[in-house]
């Protein structure tokens, strides 16, 4: 399994207010597509109303 680093624009909506920021992190996955899915899940799990936009994923090691 490889290590992948992700970067994304993160949009969070709370109580009708919309906040935009950036986020990054690492996931382990076999393929780029699996890494994208895991990264998106990680972003959305950190808070209700969070979504990832412009998500990029690149391999950083094995």
mmCIF file with all atom_site columns, N, CA and C in Angstrom:
data_model
loop_
_atom_site.group_PDB
_atom_site.id
_atom_site.type_symbol
_atom_site.label_atom_id
_atom_site.label_alt_id
_atom_site.label_comp_id
_atom_site.label_asym_id
_atom_site.label_entity_id
_atom_site.label_seq_id
_atom_site.pdbx_PDB_ins_code
_atom_site.Cartn_x
_atom_site.Cartn_y
_atom_site.Cartn_z
_atom_site.occupancy
_atom_site.B_iso_or_equiv
_atom_site.pdbx_formal_charge
_atom_site.auth_seq_id
_atom_site.auth_comp_id
_atom_site.auth_asym_id
_atom_site.auth_atom_id
_atom_site.pdbx_PDB_model_num
ATOM 1   N N  . UNK A 1 1  ? 0.826   -1.176 0.000  1.00 0.00 ? 1  UNK A N  1
ATOM 2   C CA . UNK A 1 1  ? 0.000   0.000  0.000  1.00 0.00 ? 1  UNK A CA 1
ATOM 3   C C  . UNK A 1 1  ? 0.879   1.251  0.000  1.00 0.00 ? 1  UNK A C  1
ATOM 4   N N  . UNK A 1 2  ? 0.442   2.260  -0.693 1.00 0.00 ? 2  UNK A N  1
ATOM 5   C CA . UNK A 1 2  ? 1.205   3.503  -0.821 1.00 0.00 ? 2  UNK A CA 1
ATOM 6   C C  . UNK A 1 2  ? 0.641   4.591  0.087  1.00 0.00 ? 2  UNK A C  1
ATOM 7   N N  . UNK A 1 3  ? 1.494   5.562  0.373  1.00 0.00 ? 3  UNK A N  1
ATOM 8   C CA . UNK A 1 3  ? 1.050   6.739  1.120  1.00 0.00 ? 3  UNK A CA 1
ATOM 9   C C  . UNK A 1 3  ? 0.747   7.840  0.120  1.00 0.00 ? 3  UNK A C  1
ATOM 10  N N  . UNK A 1 4  ? -0.355  8.529  0.340  1.00 0.00 ? 4  UNK A N  1
ATOM 11  C CA . UNK A 1 4  ? -0.795  9.592  -0.550 1.00 0.00 ? 4  UNK A CA 1
ATOM 12  C C  . UNK A 1 4  ? -1.036  10.855 0.279  1.00 0.00 ? 4  UNK A C  1
ATOM 13  N N  . UNK A 1 5  ? -0.637  11.984 -0.262 1.00 0.00 ? 5  UNK A N  1
ATOM 14  C CA . UNK A 1 5  ? -0.906  13.272 0.369  1.00 0.00 ? 5  UNK A CA 1
ATOM 15  C C  . UNK A 1 5  ? -2.019  13.945 -0.416 1.00 0.00 ? 5  UNK A C  1
ATOM 16  N N  . UNK A 1 6  ? -2.952  14.543 0.304  1.00 0.00 ? 6  UNK A N  1
ATOM 17  C CA . UNK A 1 6  ? -4.044  15.245 -0.361 1.00 0.00 ? 6  UNK A CA 1
ATOM 18  C C  . UNK A 1 6  ? -4.072  16.716 0.043  1.00 0.00 ? 6  UNK A C  1
ATOM 19  N N  . UNK A 1 7  ? -4.564  17.539 -0.855 1.00 0.00 ? 7  UNK A N  1
ATOM 20  C CA . UNK A 1 7  ? -4.798  18.967 -0.638 1.00 0.00 ? 7  UNK A CA 1
ATOM 21  C C  . UNK A 1 7  ? -6.176  19.279 -1.203 1.00 0.00 ? 7  UNK A C  1
ATOM 22  N N  . UNK A 1 8  ? -6.924  20.124 -0.508 1.00 0.00 ? 8  UNK A N  1
ATOM 23  C CA . UNK A 1 8  ? -8.260  20.446 -0.987 1.00 0.00 ? 8  UNK A CA 1
ATOM 24  C C  . UNK A 1 8  ? -8.715  21.792 -0.458 1.00 0.00 ? 8  UNK A C  1
ATOM 25  N N  . UNK A 1 9  ? -9.646  22.392 -1.182 1.00 0.00 ? 9  UNK A N  1
ATOM 26  C CA . UNK A 1 9  ? -10.403 23.518 -0.672 1.00 0.00 ? 9  UNK A CA 1
ATOM 27  C C  . UNK A 1 9  ? -11.563 22.902 0.091  1.00 0.00 ? 9  UNK A C  1
ATOM 28  N N  . UNK A 1 10 ? -11.728 23.313 1.340  1.00 0.00 ? 10 UNK A N  1
ATOM 29  C CA . UNK A 1 10 ? -12.768 22.743 2.188  1.00 0.00 ? 10 UNK A CA 1
ATOM 30  C C  . UNK A 1 10 ? -13.817 23.814 2.448  1.00 0.00 ? 10 UNK A C  1
ATOM 31  N N  . UNK A 1 11 ? -15.083 23.460 2.167  1.00 0.00 ? 11 UNK A N  1
ATOM 32  C CA . UNK A 1 11 ? -16.195 24.369 2.417  1.00 0.00 ? 11 UNK A CA 1
ATOM 33  C C  . UNK A 1 11 ? -17.022 23.782 3.552  1.00 0.00 ? 11 UNK A C  1
ATOM 34  N N  . UNK A 1 12 ? -17.281 24.600 4.564  1.00 0.00 ? 12 UNK A N  1
ATOM 35  C CA . UNK A 1 12 ? -18.052 24.153 5.712  1.00 0.00 ? 12 UNK A CA 1
ATOM 36  C C  . UNK A 1 12 ? -19.259 25.085 5.873  1.00 0.00 ? 12 UNK A C  1
ATOM 37  N N  . UNK A 1 13 ? -20.426 24.483 6.007  1.00 0.00 ? 13 UNK A N  1
ATOM 38  C CA . UNK A 1 13 ? -21.645 25.258 6.212  1.00 0.00 ? 13 UNK A CA 1
ATOM 39  C C  . UNK A 1 13 ? -22.197 24.926 7.587  1.00 0.00 ? 13 UNK A C  1
ATOM 40  N N  . UNK A 1 14 ? -22.304 25.959 8.425  1.00 0.00 ? 14 UNK A N  1
ATOM 41  C CA . UNK A 1 14 ? -22.839 25.795 9.777  1.00 0.00 ? 14 UNK A CA 1
ATOM 42  C C  . UNK A 1 14 ? -23.818 26.919 10.057 1.00 0.00 ? 14 UNK A C  1
ATOM 43  N N  . UNK A 1 15 ? -24.986 26.553 10.519 1.00 0.00 ? 15 UNK A N  1
ATOM 44  C CA . UNK A 1 15 ? -26.001 27.536 10.894 1.00 0.00 ? 15 UNK A CA 1
ATOM 45  C C  . UNK A 1 15 ? -26.212 28.587 9.809  1.00 0.00 ? 15 UNK A C  1
ATOM 46  N N  . UNK A 1 16 ? -26.215 28.129 8.577  1.00 0.00 ? 16 UNK A N  1
ATOM 47  C CA . UNK A 1 16 ? -26.454 29.012 7.445  1.00 0.00 ? 16 UNK A CA 1
ATOM 48  C C  . UNK A 1 16 ? -25.253 29.828 7.001  1.00 0.00 ? 16 UNK A C  1
ATOM 49  N N  . UNK A 1 17 ? -24.151 29.743 7.720  1.00 0.00 ? 17 UNK A N  1
ATOM 50  C CA . UNK A 1 17 ? -22.937 30.463 7.330  1.00 0.00 ? 17 UNK A CA 1
ATOM 51  C C  . UNK A 1 17 ? -22.003 29.538 6.570  1.00 0.00 ? 17 UNK A C  1
ATOM 52  N N  . UNK A 1 18 ? -21.384 30.059 5.560  1.00 0.00 ? 18 UNK A N  1
ATOM 53  C CA . UNK A 1 18 ? -20.466 29.263 4.739  1.00 0.00 ? 18 UNK A CA 1
ATOM 54  C C  . UNK A 1 18 ? -19.048 29.768 4.942  1.00 0.00 ? 18 UNK A C  1
ATOM 55  N N  . UNK A 1 19 ? -18.151 28.856 5.293  1.00 0.00 ? 19 UNK A N  1
ATOM 56  C CA . UNK A 1 19 ? -16.738 29.187 5.474  1.00 0.00 ? 19 UNK A CA 1
ATOM 57  C C  . UNK A 1 19 ? -15.912 28.368 4.496  1.00 0.00 ? 19 UNK A C  1
ATOM 58  N N  . UNK A 1 20 ? -14.921 29.012 3.915  1.00 0.00 ? 20 UNK A N  1
ATOM 59  C CA . UNK A 1 20 ? -14.047 28.353 2.944  1.00 0.00 ? 20 UNK A CA 1
ATOM 60  C C  . UNK A 1 20 ? -12.624 28.384 3.477  1.00 0.00 ? 20 UNK A C  1
ATOM 61  N N  . UNK A 1 21 ? -11.943 27.251 3.407  1.00 0.00 ? 21 UNK A N  1
ATOM 62  C CA . UNK A 1 21 ? -10.559 27.167 3.846  1.00 0.00 ? 21 UNK A CA 1
ATOM 63  C C  . UNK A 1 21 ? -9.835  26.103 3.052  1.00 0.00 ? 21 UNK A C  1
ATOM 64  N N  . UNK A 1 22 ? -8.657  25.766 3.490  1.00 0.00 ? 22 UNK A N  1
ATOM 65  C CA . UNK A 1 22 ? -7.895  24.724 2.811  1.00 0.00 ? 22 UNK A CA 1
ATOM 66  C C  . UNK A 1 22 ? -7.548  23.643 3.816  1.00 0.00 ? 22 UNK A C  1
ATOM 67  N N  . UNK A 1 23 ? -7.289  22.470 3.302  1.00 0.00 ? 23 UNK A N  1
ATOM 68  C CA . UNK A 1 23 ? -6.919  21.354 4.155  1.00 0.00 ? 23 UNK A CA 1
ATOM 69  C C  . UNK A 1 23 ? -5.932  20.457 3.453  1.00 0.00 ? 23 UNK A C  1
ATOM 70  N N  . UNK A 1 24 ? -5.204  19.669 4.250  1.00 0.00 ? 24 UNK A N  1
ATOM 71  C CA . UNK A 1 24 ? -4.279  18.698 3.682  1.00 0.00 ? 24 UNK A CA 1
ATOM 72  C C  . UNK A 1 24 ? -4.100  17.572 4.681  1.00 0.00 ? 24 UNK A C  1
ATOM 73  N N  . UNK A 1 25 ? -3.625  16.437 4.200  1.00 0.00 ? 25 UNK A N  1
ATOM 74  C CA . UNK A 1 25 ? -3.405  15.300 5.059  1.00 0.00 ? 25 UNK A CA 1
ATOM 75  C C  . UNK A 1 25 ? -2.811  14.142 4.285  1.00 0.00 ? 25 UNK A C  1
ATOM 76  N N  . UNK A 1 26 ? -2.715  12.994 4.951  1.00 0.00 ? 26 UNK A N  1
ATOM 77  C CA . UNK A 1 26 ? -2.179  11.793 4.307  1.00 0.00 ? 26 UNK A CA 1
ATOM 78  C C  . UNK A 1 26 ? -3.108  10.623 4.546  1.00 0.00 ? 26 UNK A C  1
ATOM 79  N N  . UNK A 1 27 ? -3.188  9.748  3.549  1.00 0.00 ? 27 UNK A N  1
ATOM 80  C CA . UNK A 1 27 ? -3.936  8.503  3.655  1.00 0.00 ? 27 UNK A CA 1
ATOM 81  C C  . UNK A 1 27 ? -3.099  7.386  3.048  1.00 0.00 ? 27 UNK A C  1
ATOM 82  N N  . UNK A 1 28 ? -3.415  6.147  3.414  1.00 0.00 ? 28 UNK A N  1
ATOM 83  C CA . UNK A 1 28 ? -2.786  4.984  2.790  1.00 0.00 ? 28 UNK A CA 1
ATOM 84  C C  . UNK A 1 28 ? -3.822  4.305  1.915  1.00 0.00 ? 28 UNK A C  1
ATOM 85  N N  . UNK A 1 29 ? -3.422  3.989  0.693  1.00 0.00 ? 29 UNK A N  1
ATOM 86  C CA . UNK A 1 29 ? -4.335  3.358  -0.256 1.00 0.00 ? 29 UNK A CA 1
ATOM 87  C C  . UNK A 1 29 ? -3.534  2.671  -1.354 1.00 0.00 ? 29 UNK A C  1
ATOM 88  N N  . UNK A 1 30 ? -4.188  1.745  -2.031 1.00 0.00 ? 30 UNK A N  1
ATOM 89  C CA . UNK A 1 30 ? -3.534  1.006  -3.115 1.00 0.00 ? 30 UNK A CA 1
ATOM 90  C C  . UNK A 1 30 ? -3.510  1.788  -4.424 1.00 0.00 ? 30 UNK A C  1
ATOM 91  N N  . UNK A 1 31 ? -4.558  2.586  -4.666 1.00 0.00 ? 31 UNK A N  1
ATOM 92  C CA . UNK A 1 31 ? -4.668  3.323  -5.927 1.00 0.00 ? 31 UNK A CA 1
ATOM 93  C C  . UNK A 1 31 ? -4.982  4.785  -5.658 1.00 0.00 ? 31 UNK A C  1
ATOM 94  N N  . UNK A 1 32 ? -4.781  5.612  -6.674 1.00 0.00 ? 32 UNK A N  1
ATOM 95  C CA . UNK A 1 32 ? -5.099  7.037  -6.568 1.00 0.00 ? 32 UNK A CA 1
ATOM 96  C C  . UNK A 1 32 ? -6.590  7.242  -6.298 1.00 0.00 ? 32 UNK A C  1
ATOM 97  N N  . UNK A 1 33 ? -7.432  6.485  -6.979 1.00 0.00 ? 33 UNK A N  1
ATOM 98  C CA . UNK A 1 33 ? -8.876  6.640  -6.794 1.00 0.00 ? 33 UNK A CA 1
ATOM 99  C C  . UNK A 1 33 ? -9.284  6.282  -5.367 1.00 0.00 ? 33 UNK A C  1
ATOM 100 N N  . UNK A 1 34 ? -8.729  5.204  -4.824 1.00 0.00 ? 34 UNK A N  1
ATOM 101 C CA . UNK A 1 34 ? -9.015  4.820  -3.441 1.00 0.00 ? 34 UNK A CA 1
ATOM 102 C C  . UNK A 1 34 ? -8.543  5.914  -2.482 1.00 0.00 ? 34 UNK A C  1
ATOM 103 N N  . UNK A 1 35 ? -7.400  6.525  -2.772 1.00 0.00 ? 35 UNK A N  1
ATOM 104 C CA . UNK A 1 35 ? -6.883  7.605  -1.941 1.00 0.00 ? 35 UNK A CA 1
ATOM 105 C C  . UNK A 1 35 ? -7.820  8.809  -1.976 1.00 0.00 ? 35 UNK A C  1
ATOM 106 N N  . UNK A 1 36 ? -8.360  9.128  -3.144 1.00 0.00 ? 36 UNK A N  1
ATOM 107 C CA . UNK A 1 36 ? -9.313  10.249 -3.261 1.00 0.00 ? 36 UNK A CA 1
ATOM 108 C C  . UNK A 1 36 ? -10.556 9.990  -2.420 1.00 0.00 ? 36 UNK A C  1
ATOM 109 N N  . UNK A 1 37 ? -11.068 8.770  -2.465 1.00 0.00 ? 37 UNK A N  1
ATOM 110 C CA . UNK A 1 37 ? -12.260 8.413  -1.687 1.00 0.00 ? 37 UNK A CA 1
ATOM 111 C C  . UNK A 1 37 ? -11.973 8.525  -0.195 1.00 0.00 ? 37 UNK A C  1
ATOM 112 N N  . UNK A 1 38 ? -10.826 8.005  0.238  1.00 0.00 ? 38 UNK A N  1
ATOM 113 C CA . UNK A 1 38 ? -10.463 8.061  1.659  1.00 0.00 ? 38 UNK A CA 1
ATOM 114 C C  . UNK A 1 38 ? -10.255 9.503  2.120  1.00 0.00 ? 38 UNK A C  1
ATOM 115 N N  . UNK A 1 39 ? -9.624  10.316 1.291  1.00 0.00 ? 39 UNK A N  1
ATOM 116 C CA . UNK A 1 39 ? -9.403  11.720 1.645  1.00 0.00 ? 39 UNK A CA 1
ATOM 117 C C  . UNK A 1 39 ? -10.733 12.450 1.784  1.00 0.00 ? 39 UNK A C  1
ATOM 118 N N  . UNK A 1 40 ? -11.649 12.225 0.845  1.00 0.00 ? 40 UNK A N  1
ATOM 119 C CA . UNK A 1 40 ? -12.961 12.878 0.901  1.00 0.00 ? 40 UNK A CA 1
ATOM 120 C C  . UNK A 1 40 ? -13.714 12.460 2.165  1.00 0.00 ? 40 UNK A C  1
ATOM 121 N N  . UNK A 1 41 ? -13.645 11.174 2.494  1.00 0.00 ? 41 UNK A N  1
ATOM 122 C CA . UNK A 1 41 ? -14.304 10.693 3.716  1.00 0.00 ? 41 UNK A CA 1
ATOM 123 C C  . UNK A 1 41 ? -13.700 11.330 4.961  1.00 0.00 ? 41 UNK A C  1
ATOM 124 N N  . UNK A 1 42 ? -12.373 11.461 4.965  1.00 0.00 ? 42 UNK A N  1
ATOM 125 C CA . UNK A 1 42 ? -11.681 12.064 6.104  1.00 0.00 ? 42 UNK A CA 1
ATOM 126 C C  . UNK A 1 42 ? -12.115 13.519 6.298  1.00 0.00 ? 42 UNK A C  1
ATOM 127 N N  . UNK A 1 43 ? -12.219 14.248 5.208  1.00 0.00 ? 43 UNK A N  1
ATOM 128 C CA . UNK A 1 43 ? -12.645 15.654 5.271  1.00 0.00 ? 43 UNK A CA 1
ATOM 129 C C  . UNK A 1 43 ? -14.073 15.748 5.795  1.00 0.00 ? 43 UNK A C  1
ATOM 130 N N  . UNK A 1 44 ? -14.964 14.950 5.238  1.00 0.00 ? 44 UNK A N  1
ATOM 131 C CA . UNK A 1 44 ? -16.371 15.011 5.625  1.00 0.00 ? 44 UNK A CA 1
ATOM 132 C C  . UNK A 1 44 ? -16.604 14.518 7.050  1.00 0.00 ? 44 UNK A C  1
ATOM 133 N N  . UNK A 1 45 ? -15.740 13.641 7.557  1.00 0.00 ? 45 UNK A N  1
ATOM 134 C CA . UNK A 1 45 ? -15.898 13.108 8.915  1.00 0.00 ? 45 UNK A CA 1
ATOM 135 C C  . UNK A 1 45 ? -15.510 14.132 9.980  1.00 0.00 ? 45 UNK A C  1
ATOM 136 N N  . UNK A 1 46 ? -14.733 15.133 9.624  1.00 0.00 ? 46 UNK A N  1
ATOM 137 C CA . UNK A 1 46 ? -14.258 16.104 10.609 1.00 0.00 ? 46 UNK A CA 1
ATOM 138 C C  . UNK A 1 46 ? -15.311 17.122 11.014 1.00 0.00 ? 46 UNK A C  1
ATOM 139 N N  . UNK A 1 47 ? -16.431 17.162 10.337 1.00 0.00 ? 47 UNK A N  1
ATOM 140 C CA . UNK A 1 47 ? -17.481 18.102 10.724 1.00 0.00 ? 47 UNK A CA 1
ATOM 141 C C  . UNK A 1 47 ? -18.670 17.990 9.811  1.00 0.00 ? 47 UNK A C  1
ATOM 142 N N  . UNK A 1 48 ? -19.835 18.148 10.382 1.00 0.00 ? 48 UNK A N  1
ATOM 143 C CA . UNK A 1 48 ? -21.036 18.090 9.548  1.00 0.00 ? 48 UNK A CA 1
ATOM 144 C C  . UNK A 1 48 ? -21.060 19.316 8.642  1.00 0.00 ? 48 UNK A C  1
ATOM 145 N N  . UNK A 1 49 ? -21.496 19.122 7.448  1.00 0.00 ? 49 UNK A N  1
ATOM 146 C CA . UNK A 1 49 ? -21.556 20.215 6.492  1.00 0.00 ? 49 UNK A CA 1
ATOM 147 C C  . UNK A 1 49 ? -20.258 20.494 5.768  1.00 0.00 ? 49 UNK A C  1
ATOM 148 N N  . UNK A 1 50 ? -19.249 19.648 5.949  1.00 0.00 ? 50 UNK A N  1
ATOM 149 C CA . UNK A 1 50 ? -17.971 19.852 5.252  1.00 0.00 ? 50 UNK A CA 1
ATOM 150 C C  . UNK A 1 50 ? -17.965 19.122 3.923  1.00 0.00 ? 50 UNK A C  1
ATOM 151 N N  . UNK A 1 51 ? -17.477 19.788 2.908  1.00 0.00 ? 51 UNK A N  1
ATOM 152 C CA . UNK A 1 51 ? -17.305 19.161 1.603  1.00 0.00 ? 51 UNK A CA 1
ATOM 153 C C  . UNK A 1 51 ? -15.946 19.562 1.031  1.00 0.00 ? 51 UNK A C  1
ATOM 154 N N  . UNK A 1 52 ? -15.400 18.702 0.198  1.00 0.00 ? 52 UNK A N  1
ATOM 155 C CA . UNK A 1 52 ? -14.100 18.951 -0.429 1.00 0.00 ? 52 UNK A CA 1
ATOM 156 C C  . UNK A 1 52 ? -14.294 19.394 -1.873 1.00 0.00 ? 52 UNK A C  1
ATOM 157 N N  . UNK A 1 53 ? -13.552 20.403 -2.263 1.00 0.00 ? 53 UNK A N  1
ATOM 158 C CA . UNK A 1 53 ? -13.553 20.888 -3.643 1.00 0.00 ? 53 UNK A CA 1
ATOM 159 C C  . UNK A 1 53 ? -12.105 20.966 -4.102 1.00 0.00 ? 53 UNK A C  1
ATOM 160 N N  . UNK A 1 54 ? -11.896 20.823 -5.388 1.00 0.00 ? 54 UNK A N  1
ATOM 161 C CA . UNK A 1 54 ? -10.549 20.894 -5.967 1.00 0.00 ? 54 UNK A CA 1
ATOM 162 C C  . UNK A 1 54 ? -9.582  19.963 -5.230 1.00 0.00 ? 54 UNK A C  1
ATOM 163 N N  . UNK A 1 55 ? -10.011 18.741 -4.995 1.00 0.00 ? 55 UNK A N  1
ATOM 164 C CA . UNK A 1 55 ? -9.219  17.750 -4.273 1.00 0.00 ? 55 UNK A CA 1
ATOM 165 C C  . UNK A 1 55 ? -8.114  17.210 -5.181 1.00 0.00 ? 55 UNK A C  1
ATOM 166 N N  . UNK A 1 56 ? -6.879  17.325 -4.722 1.00 0.00 ? 56 UNK A N  1
ATOM 167 C CA . UNK A 1 56 ? -5.765  16.736 -5.456 1.00 0.00 ? 56 UNK A CA 1
ATOM 168 C C  . UNK A 1 56 ? -5.048  15.742 -4.561 1.00 0.00 ? 56 UNK A C  1
ATOM 169 N N  . UNK A 1 57 ? -4.588  14.639 -5.164 1.00 0.00 ? 57 UNK A N  1
ATOM 170 C CA . UNK A 1 57 ? -3.950  13.564 -4.428 1.00 0.00 ? 57 UNK A CA 1
ATOM 171 C C  . UNK A 1 57 ? -2.678  13.177 -5.177 1.00 0.00 ? 57 UNK A C  1
ATOM 172 N N  . UNK A 1 58 ? -1.558  13.044 -4.448 1.00 0.00 ? 58 UNK A N  1
ATOM 173 C CA . UNK A 1 58 ? -0.337  12.606 -5.094 1.00 0.00 ? 58 UNK A CA 1
ATOM 174 C C  . UNK A 1 58 ? 0.417   11.638 -4.181 1.00 0.00 ? 58 UNK A C  1
ATOM 175 N N  . UNK A 1 59 ? 1.070   10.673 -4.800 1.00 0.00 ? 59 UNK A N  1
ATOM 176 C CA . UNK A 1 59 ? 1.773   9.619  -4.061 1.00 0.00 ? 59 UNK A CA 1
ATOM 177 C C  . UNK A 1 59 ? 3.046   10.183 -3.446 1.00 0.00 ? 59 UNK A C  1
ATOM 178 N N  . UNK A 1 60 ? 3.261   9.839  -2.157 1.00 0.00 ? 60 UNK A N  1
ATOM 179 C CA . UNK A 1 60 ? 4.430   10.345 -1.454 1.00 0.00 ? 60 UNK A CA 1
ATOM 180 C C  . UNK A 1 60 ? 5.321   9.236  -0.915 1.00 0.00 ? 60 UNK A C  1
ATOM 181 N N  . UNK A 1 61 ? 4.964   7.985  -1.127 1.00 0.00 ? 61 UNK A N  1
ATOM 182 C CA . UNK A 1 61 ? 5.828   6.906  -0.669 1.00 0.00 ? 61 UNK A CA 1
ATOM 183 C C  . UNK A 1 61 ? 5.110   5.584  -0.590 1.00 0.00 ? 61 UNK A C  1
ATOM 184 N N  . UNK A 1 62 ? 5.914   4.523  -0.357 1.00 0.00 ? 62 UNK A N  1
ATOM 185 C CA . UNK A 1 62 ? 5.355   3.170  -0.213 1.00 0.00 ? 62 UNK A CA 1
ATOM 186 C C  . UNK A 1 62 ? 5.704   2.618  1.104  1.00 0.00 ? 62 UNK A C  1
#
